[in-house]
Structure formats: structure tokens, C-alpha cells
XYZ file of C-alpha atoms in Angstrom:
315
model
C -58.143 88.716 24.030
C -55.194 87.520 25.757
C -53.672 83.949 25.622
C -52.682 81.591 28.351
C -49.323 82.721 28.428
C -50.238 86.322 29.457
C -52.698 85.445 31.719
C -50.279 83.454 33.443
C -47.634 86.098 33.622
C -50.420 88.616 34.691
C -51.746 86.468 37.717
C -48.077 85.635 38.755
C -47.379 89.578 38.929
C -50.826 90.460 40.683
C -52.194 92.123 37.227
C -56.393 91.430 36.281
C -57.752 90.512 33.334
C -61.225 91.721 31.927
C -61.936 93.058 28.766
C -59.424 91.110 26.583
C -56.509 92.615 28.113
C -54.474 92.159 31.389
C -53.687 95.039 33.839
C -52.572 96.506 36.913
C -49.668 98.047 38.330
C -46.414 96.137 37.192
C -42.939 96.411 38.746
C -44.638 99.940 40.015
C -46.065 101.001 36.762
C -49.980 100.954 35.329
C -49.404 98.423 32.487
C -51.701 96.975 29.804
C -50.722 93.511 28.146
C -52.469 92.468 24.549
C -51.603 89.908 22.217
C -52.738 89.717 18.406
C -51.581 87.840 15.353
C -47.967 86.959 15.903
C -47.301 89.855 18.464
C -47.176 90.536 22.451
C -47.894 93.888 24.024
C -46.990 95.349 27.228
C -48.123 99.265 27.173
C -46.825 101.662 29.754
C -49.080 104.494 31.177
C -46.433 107.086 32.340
C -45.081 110.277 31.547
C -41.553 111.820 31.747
C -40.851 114.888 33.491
C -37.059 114.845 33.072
C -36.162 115.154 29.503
C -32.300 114.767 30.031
C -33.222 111.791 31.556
C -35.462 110.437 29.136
C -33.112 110.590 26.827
C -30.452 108.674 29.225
C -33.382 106.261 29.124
C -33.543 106.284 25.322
C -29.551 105.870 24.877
C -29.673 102.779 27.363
C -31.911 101.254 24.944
C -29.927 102.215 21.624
C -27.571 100.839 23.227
C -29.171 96.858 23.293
C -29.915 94.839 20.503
C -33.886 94.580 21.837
C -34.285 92.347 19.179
C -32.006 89.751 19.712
C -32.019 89.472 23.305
C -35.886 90.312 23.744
C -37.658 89.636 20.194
C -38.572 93.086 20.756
C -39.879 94.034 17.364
C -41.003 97.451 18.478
C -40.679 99.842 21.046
C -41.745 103.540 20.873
C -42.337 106.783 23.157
C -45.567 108.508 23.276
C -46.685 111.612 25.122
C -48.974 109.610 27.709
C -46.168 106.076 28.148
C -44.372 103.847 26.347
C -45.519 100.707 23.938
C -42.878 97.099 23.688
C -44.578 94.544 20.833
C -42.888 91.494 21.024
C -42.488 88.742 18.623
C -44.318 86.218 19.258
C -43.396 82.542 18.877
C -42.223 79.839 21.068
C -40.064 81.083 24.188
C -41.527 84.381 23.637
C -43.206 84.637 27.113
C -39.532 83.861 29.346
C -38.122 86.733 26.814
C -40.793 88.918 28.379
C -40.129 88.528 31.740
C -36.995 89.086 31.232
C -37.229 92.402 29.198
C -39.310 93.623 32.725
C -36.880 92.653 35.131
C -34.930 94.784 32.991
C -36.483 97.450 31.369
C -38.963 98.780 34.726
C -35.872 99.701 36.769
C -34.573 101.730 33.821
C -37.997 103.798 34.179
C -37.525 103.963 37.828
C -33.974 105.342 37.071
C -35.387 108.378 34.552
C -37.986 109.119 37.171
C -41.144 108.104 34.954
C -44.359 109.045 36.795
C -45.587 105.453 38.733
C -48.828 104.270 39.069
C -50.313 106.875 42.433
C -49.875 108.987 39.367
C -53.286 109.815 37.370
C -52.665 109.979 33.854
C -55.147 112.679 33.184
C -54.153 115.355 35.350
C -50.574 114.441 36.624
C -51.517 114.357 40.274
C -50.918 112.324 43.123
C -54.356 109.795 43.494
C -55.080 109.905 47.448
C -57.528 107.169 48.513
C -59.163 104.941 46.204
C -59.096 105.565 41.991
C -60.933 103.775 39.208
C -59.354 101.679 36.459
C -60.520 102.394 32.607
C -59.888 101.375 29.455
C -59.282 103.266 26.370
C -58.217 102.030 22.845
C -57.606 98.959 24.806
C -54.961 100.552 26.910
C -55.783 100.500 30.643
C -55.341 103.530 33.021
C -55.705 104.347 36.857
C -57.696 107.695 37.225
C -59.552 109.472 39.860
C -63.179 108.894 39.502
C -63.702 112.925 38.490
C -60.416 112.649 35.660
C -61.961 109.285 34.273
C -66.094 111.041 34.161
C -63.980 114.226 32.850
C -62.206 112.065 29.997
C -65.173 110.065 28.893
C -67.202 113.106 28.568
C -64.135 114.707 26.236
C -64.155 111.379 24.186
C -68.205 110.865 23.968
C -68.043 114.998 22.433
C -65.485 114.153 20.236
C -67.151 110.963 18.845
C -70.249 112.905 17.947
C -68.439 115.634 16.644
C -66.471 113.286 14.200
C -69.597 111.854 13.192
C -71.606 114.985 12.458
C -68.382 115.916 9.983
C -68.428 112.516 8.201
C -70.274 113.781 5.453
C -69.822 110.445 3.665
C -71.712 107.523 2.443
C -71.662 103.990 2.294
C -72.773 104.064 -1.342
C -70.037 105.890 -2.425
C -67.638 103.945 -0.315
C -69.025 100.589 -2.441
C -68.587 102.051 -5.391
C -64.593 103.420 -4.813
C -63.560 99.984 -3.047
C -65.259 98.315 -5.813
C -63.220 100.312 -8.551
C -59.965 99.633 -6.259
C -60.740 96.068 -5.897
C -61.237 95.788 -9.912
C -57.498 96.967 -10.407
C -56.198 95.086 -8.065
C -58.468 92.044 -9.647
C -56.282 92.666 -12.480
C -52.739 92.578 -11.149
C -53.864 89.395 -9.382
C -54.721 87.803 -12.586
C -51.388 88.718 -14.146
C -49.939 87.321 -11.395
C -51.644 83.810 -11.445
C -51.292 83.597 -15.004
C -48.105 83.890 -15.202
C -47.917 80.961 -12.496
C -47.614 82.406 -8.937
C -49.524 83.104 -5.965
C -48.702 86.074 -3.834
C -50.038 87.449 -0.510
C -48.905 90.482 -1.234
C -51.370 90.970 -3.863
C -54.331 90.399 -1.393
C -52.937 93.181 0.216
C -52.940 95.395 -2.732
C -56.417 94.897 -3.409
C -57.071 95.863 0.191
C -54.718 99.156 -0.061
C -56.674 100.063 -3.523
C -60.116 99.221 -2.046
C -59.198 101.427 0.910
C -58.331 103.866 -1.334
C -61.092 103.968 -3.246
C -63.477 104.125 -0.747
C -61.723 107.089 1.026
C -61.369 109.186 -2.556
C -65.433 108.595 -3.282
C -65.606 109.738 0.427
C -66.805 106.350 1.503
C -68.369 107.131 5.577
C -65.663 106.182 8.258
C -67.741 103.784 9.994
C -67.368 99.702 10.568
C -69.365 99.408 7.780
C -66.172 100.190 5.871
C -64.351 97.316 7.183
C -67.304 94.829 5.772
C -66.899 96.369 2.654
C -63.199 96.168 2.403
C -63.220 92.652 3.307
C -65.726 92.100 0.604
C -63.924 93.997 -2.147
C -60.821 91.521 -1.468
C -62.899 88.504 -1.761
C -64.953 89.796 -4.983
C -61.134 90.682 -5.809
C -59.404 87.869 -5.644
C -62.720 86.339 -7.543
C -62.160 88.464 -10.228
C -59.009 88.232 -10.889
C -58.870 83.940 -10.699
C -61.247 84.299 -13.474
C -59.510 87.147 -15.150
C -56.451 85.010 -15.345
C -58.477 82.471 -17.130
C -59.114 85.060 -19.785
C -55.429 85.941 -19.911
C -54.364 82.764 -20.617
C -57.363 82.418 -23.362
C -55.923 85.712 -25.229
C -52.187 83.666 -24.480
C -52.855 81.083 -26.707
C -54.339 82.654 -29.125
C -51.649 85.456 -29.848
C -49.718 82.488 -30.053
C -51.603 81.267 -32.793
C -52.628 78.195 -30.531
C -56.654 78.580 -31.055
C -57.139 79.316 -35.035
C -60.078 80.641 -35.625
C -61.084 82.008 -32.274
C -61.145 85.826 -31.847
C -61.444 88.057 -28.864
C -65.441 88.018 -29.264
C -65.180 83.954 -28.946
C -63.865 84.568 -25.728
C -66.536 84.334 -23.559
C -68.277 81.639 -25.771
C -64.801 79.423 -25.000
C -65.224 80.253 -21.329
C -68.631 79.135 -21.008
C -67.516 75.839 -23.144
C -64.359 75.337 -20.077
C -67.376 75.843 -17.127
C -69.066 72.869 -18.627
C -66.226 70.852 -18.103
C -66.105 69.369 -14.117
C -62.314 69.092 -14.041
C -62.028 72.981 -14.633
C -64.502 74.541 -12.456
C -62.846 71.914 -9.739
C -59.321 73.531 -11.054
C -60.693 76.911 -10.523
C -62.253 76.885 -7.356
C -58.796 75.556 -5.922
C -57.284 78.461 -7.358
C -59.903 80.834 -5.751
C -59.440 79.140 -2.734
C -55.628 79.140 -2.793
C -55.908 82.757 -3.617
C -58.065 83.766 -0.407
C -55.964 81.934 2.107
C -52.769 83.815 0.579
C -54.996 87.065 0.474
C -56.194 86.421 4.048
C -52.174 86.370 4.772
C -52.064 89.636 3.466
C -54.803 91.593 4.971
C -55.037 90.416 7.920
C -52.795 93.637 9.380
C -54.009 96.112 6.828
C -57.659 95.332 7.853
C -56.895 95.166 11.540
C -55.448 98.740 11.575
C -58.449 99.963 9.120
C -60.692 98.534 12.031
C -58.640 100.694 14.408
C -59.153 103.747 12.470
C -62.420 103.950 11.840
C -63.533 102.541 15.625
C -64.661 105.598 17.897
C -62.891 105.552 21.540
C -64.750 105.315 24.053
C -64.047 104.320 27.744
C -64.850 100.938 29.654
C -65.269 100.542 33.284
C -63.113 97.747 34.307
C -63.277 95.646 37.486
């Protein structure tokens, strides 16, 4: 979906908006803008058939601190166009306007292909084309190109799930092993006093991992299970560090009398106590919000992964 500010920007530039994104031809260019968490997008749909100068193009921009003057965090060259992420906070939106007044003519300049050009075959589009979506990127096609492409994609779809020999099962049980270790840094980590996001996000890259080495399927299904792993994680590991701190005291002789197979006995004894399980289901809570910082991106491009393309009609 796209904010406010976007839609605004879209409307005053003569751009649509339907499927979460906003899109149309832009300073003479077909042009997709997306926002997520804490970024802008503006993605190109053009192709370069000068390479000298393309790579004018690309000096002009070395050139600029795109950072500085546009909070461009990110700008990169593909085959098929060209993708700007911005940065998004306050002001953001003017910054963007600004990078297109500028940037757009520079395409003109290295001769980029415009938007009469289909992006499928590379020829002129006489008469009336469609509009489609891809990966959330928008495109203007003649109606054959766009059946043509969809077809391609729909093939490849079922041809990537006939080789996905995986299962969910085994998926559970890898991101569940993953999650464990993970569990167990976290609990180091609280024990010792801190909270880190980063953590979350290592019990999402070991979860992940896991379920890719048991040859988890490739399917959305992974994405529910990755989430849970992090939860069960971060679970884990708030009690873990409970345990750590147990063993603490008594290898510092604070607990005489108490050994290891106490342990759970003197656990049990701390859940009967209000104040504690109030104490730990802060912690548990404090640990999922800093988690949920971490993941966020590493799940988002997971969901990207293991999403099929497939092409939408838009209006």
C-alpha cells in the first residue's frame, strides 16, 4: 500500500493507483511508486540501448552525494529499469520531487527507452496497450506481450512447484532446531542484562536456516513458521535466562545446597510467586517488540522469496 504522501504526488503527476502501488508514465517514463517500513520507492521500467551512455548516466550519479541531497538510500541498475528507495522520514516526499525533476532528464539524456516502449519485446506500442503488474512493479505492454508473459510466469510457477520436493514437517522441525540456538544466545544476552534486536534477527536467520537445510517446502507456509520459531524463540530463551541466572548463583556459592537437578524444582517454586511471572512476562514482552524490530526486514524479504509471480490486470 501506498501512503498519503505518494498518492498525492501520483495524482499531481497524472499517475493511478490500484493494487497498493501508484503508476503511470512519469516525466515520460512507466514508473511504479511503493512505500514500506521506513522506505519510498520509485521503480523505472526502461532499458538502455547505449552503453557508453549508460555509463555517462552512471558517472553523473557517482558524481552526487544521492544521499545527502535526496535521502536516497539506494539506487541500482537492472536489465529491465532502474530502482531509487528513499529514506523515509519527515520532508522525505519534497526530496522526491526533487530527485525527478532531476534524475528523468538524465534518462532522457542516455536515451533510456520511454514509455510507447513495451518492456517485453522492445517495440514501439501503436494504439492502445494494457498496464500489468508484476512483483509489484507496474509495466505498459501490448495485450499479446502481457498474455505471452503471464503464460511464461504461470509455467514457471508450476514448474517450481513440481521441483519443491520439500515438506512442511521438515521445515518445523529445522526452524525449530534454529530457533532453539538462537533461544540460547538470547538468554545469554538477557542474563547478562541487555536486550538486543539484533538477536530477534538471529533467531530468524537460524530458523530460516534450518528450515531450508531439513528442506523445509518454499511456500507461505514458511513465513508462518518462521514467525513462530521467533516467538517460541524469544520464549525460550526469557526463560532460559532464568535458568542462567539460577546456575549464576549457585557457582557462586549463593544457593547452598541446591544442585543442577534442584533446578527445575527452584523454578517451579519462582512461578508461584506473582511478582515473578509479572517480571517475566515483561521481559517476554520487551523481548518480542525488540525481536519484531529485528525481523521485520528479514521476514519481509523471506515473504518475497518464497511468493510465486504472477501478473495483475490493473485499471
Amino acid at each position: 500500500m501506498i501512503g498519503s504522501g505518494l498518492k498525492k504526488f501520483a495524482q499531481a503527476n497524472g499517475l493511478s493507483v490500484d493494487g497498493g502501488i501508484g503508476y503511470g508514465v512519469l516525466r515520460g517514463f512507466q514508473a511504479t511508486l511503493s512505500e514500506g517500513s521506513g522506505y519510498k520507492q520509485i521503480v523505472v521500467k526502461t532499458k538502455f540501448p547505449d552503453v557508453e551512455k549508460l555509463n555517462a548516466l552512471q558517472g553523473k550519479l557517482n558524481s552526487v552525494n544521492l544521499q545527502k541531497d535526496y535521502r536516497v538510500q539506494q539506487l541500482s541498475f537492472a536489465t529491465d529499469g532502474v530502482a531509487i528507495v528513499f529514506l523515509d522520514n519527515p520532508g522525505t516526499m519534497a526530496k522526491i520531487e526533487a530527485f525527478t525533476d532531476w534524475f528523468f532528464p538524465l534518462l532522457t539524456e542516455a536515451e533510456a527507452y520511454g514509455a510507447h516502449i513495451c518492456p517485453e519485446c522492445g517495440e514501439v506500442i501503436d494504439g492502445n496497450g494494457v498496464w500489468r503488474m508484476v512483483s509489484g512493479v507496474a509495466g505498459f505492454y501490448h495485450t499479446a506481450c502481457a498474455e505471452k508473459l503471464s503464460r511464461e510466469l504461470n509455467a514457471e510457477n508450476e514448474a517450481r512447484e513440481q521441483a519443491d520436493t520439500g515438506t512442511y514437517a521438515n521445515g518445523v522441525v529445522g526452524a525449530a532446531i534454529g530457533a532453539l540456538l538462537g533461544a540460547v544466545v538470547w538468554a545469554l544476552v538477557l542474563s547478562a542484562g541487555y536486550v538486543m534486536s539484533i538477536i530477534g534477527l538471529l533467531i530468524a536467520f537460524l530458523a530460516d536456516k534450518g528450515y531450508d537445510l531439513l528442506k523445509g517446502r518454499q511456500g507461505k507456509g514458511k513465513i508462518v513458521t518462521l514467525i513462530v520459531s521467533v516467538v517460541l524463540g524469544v520464549a525460550i530463551g526469557t526463560v532460559l535466562s532464568v535458568v542462567f541466572a539460577i546456575i549464576g548463583e549457585m557457582m557462586q556459592g549463593n544457593l547452598p545446597g541446591f544442585t543442577y537437578a534442584d533446578i527445575p524444582f527452584f523454578f517451579s517454586a519462582l512461578l508461584a510467586d506473582q511478582e515473578f511471572v509479572v517480571s517475566l512476562l515483561i521481559s517476554f514482552g520487551q523481548g518480542l517488540l525488540f525481536a519484531a524490530i529485528g525481523v521485520v526486514f528479514f521476514i519481509t524479504q523471506a515473504a518475497k522469496k518464497v511468493t510465486a509471480p504472477k501478473m495483475k490486470e490493473l485499471k
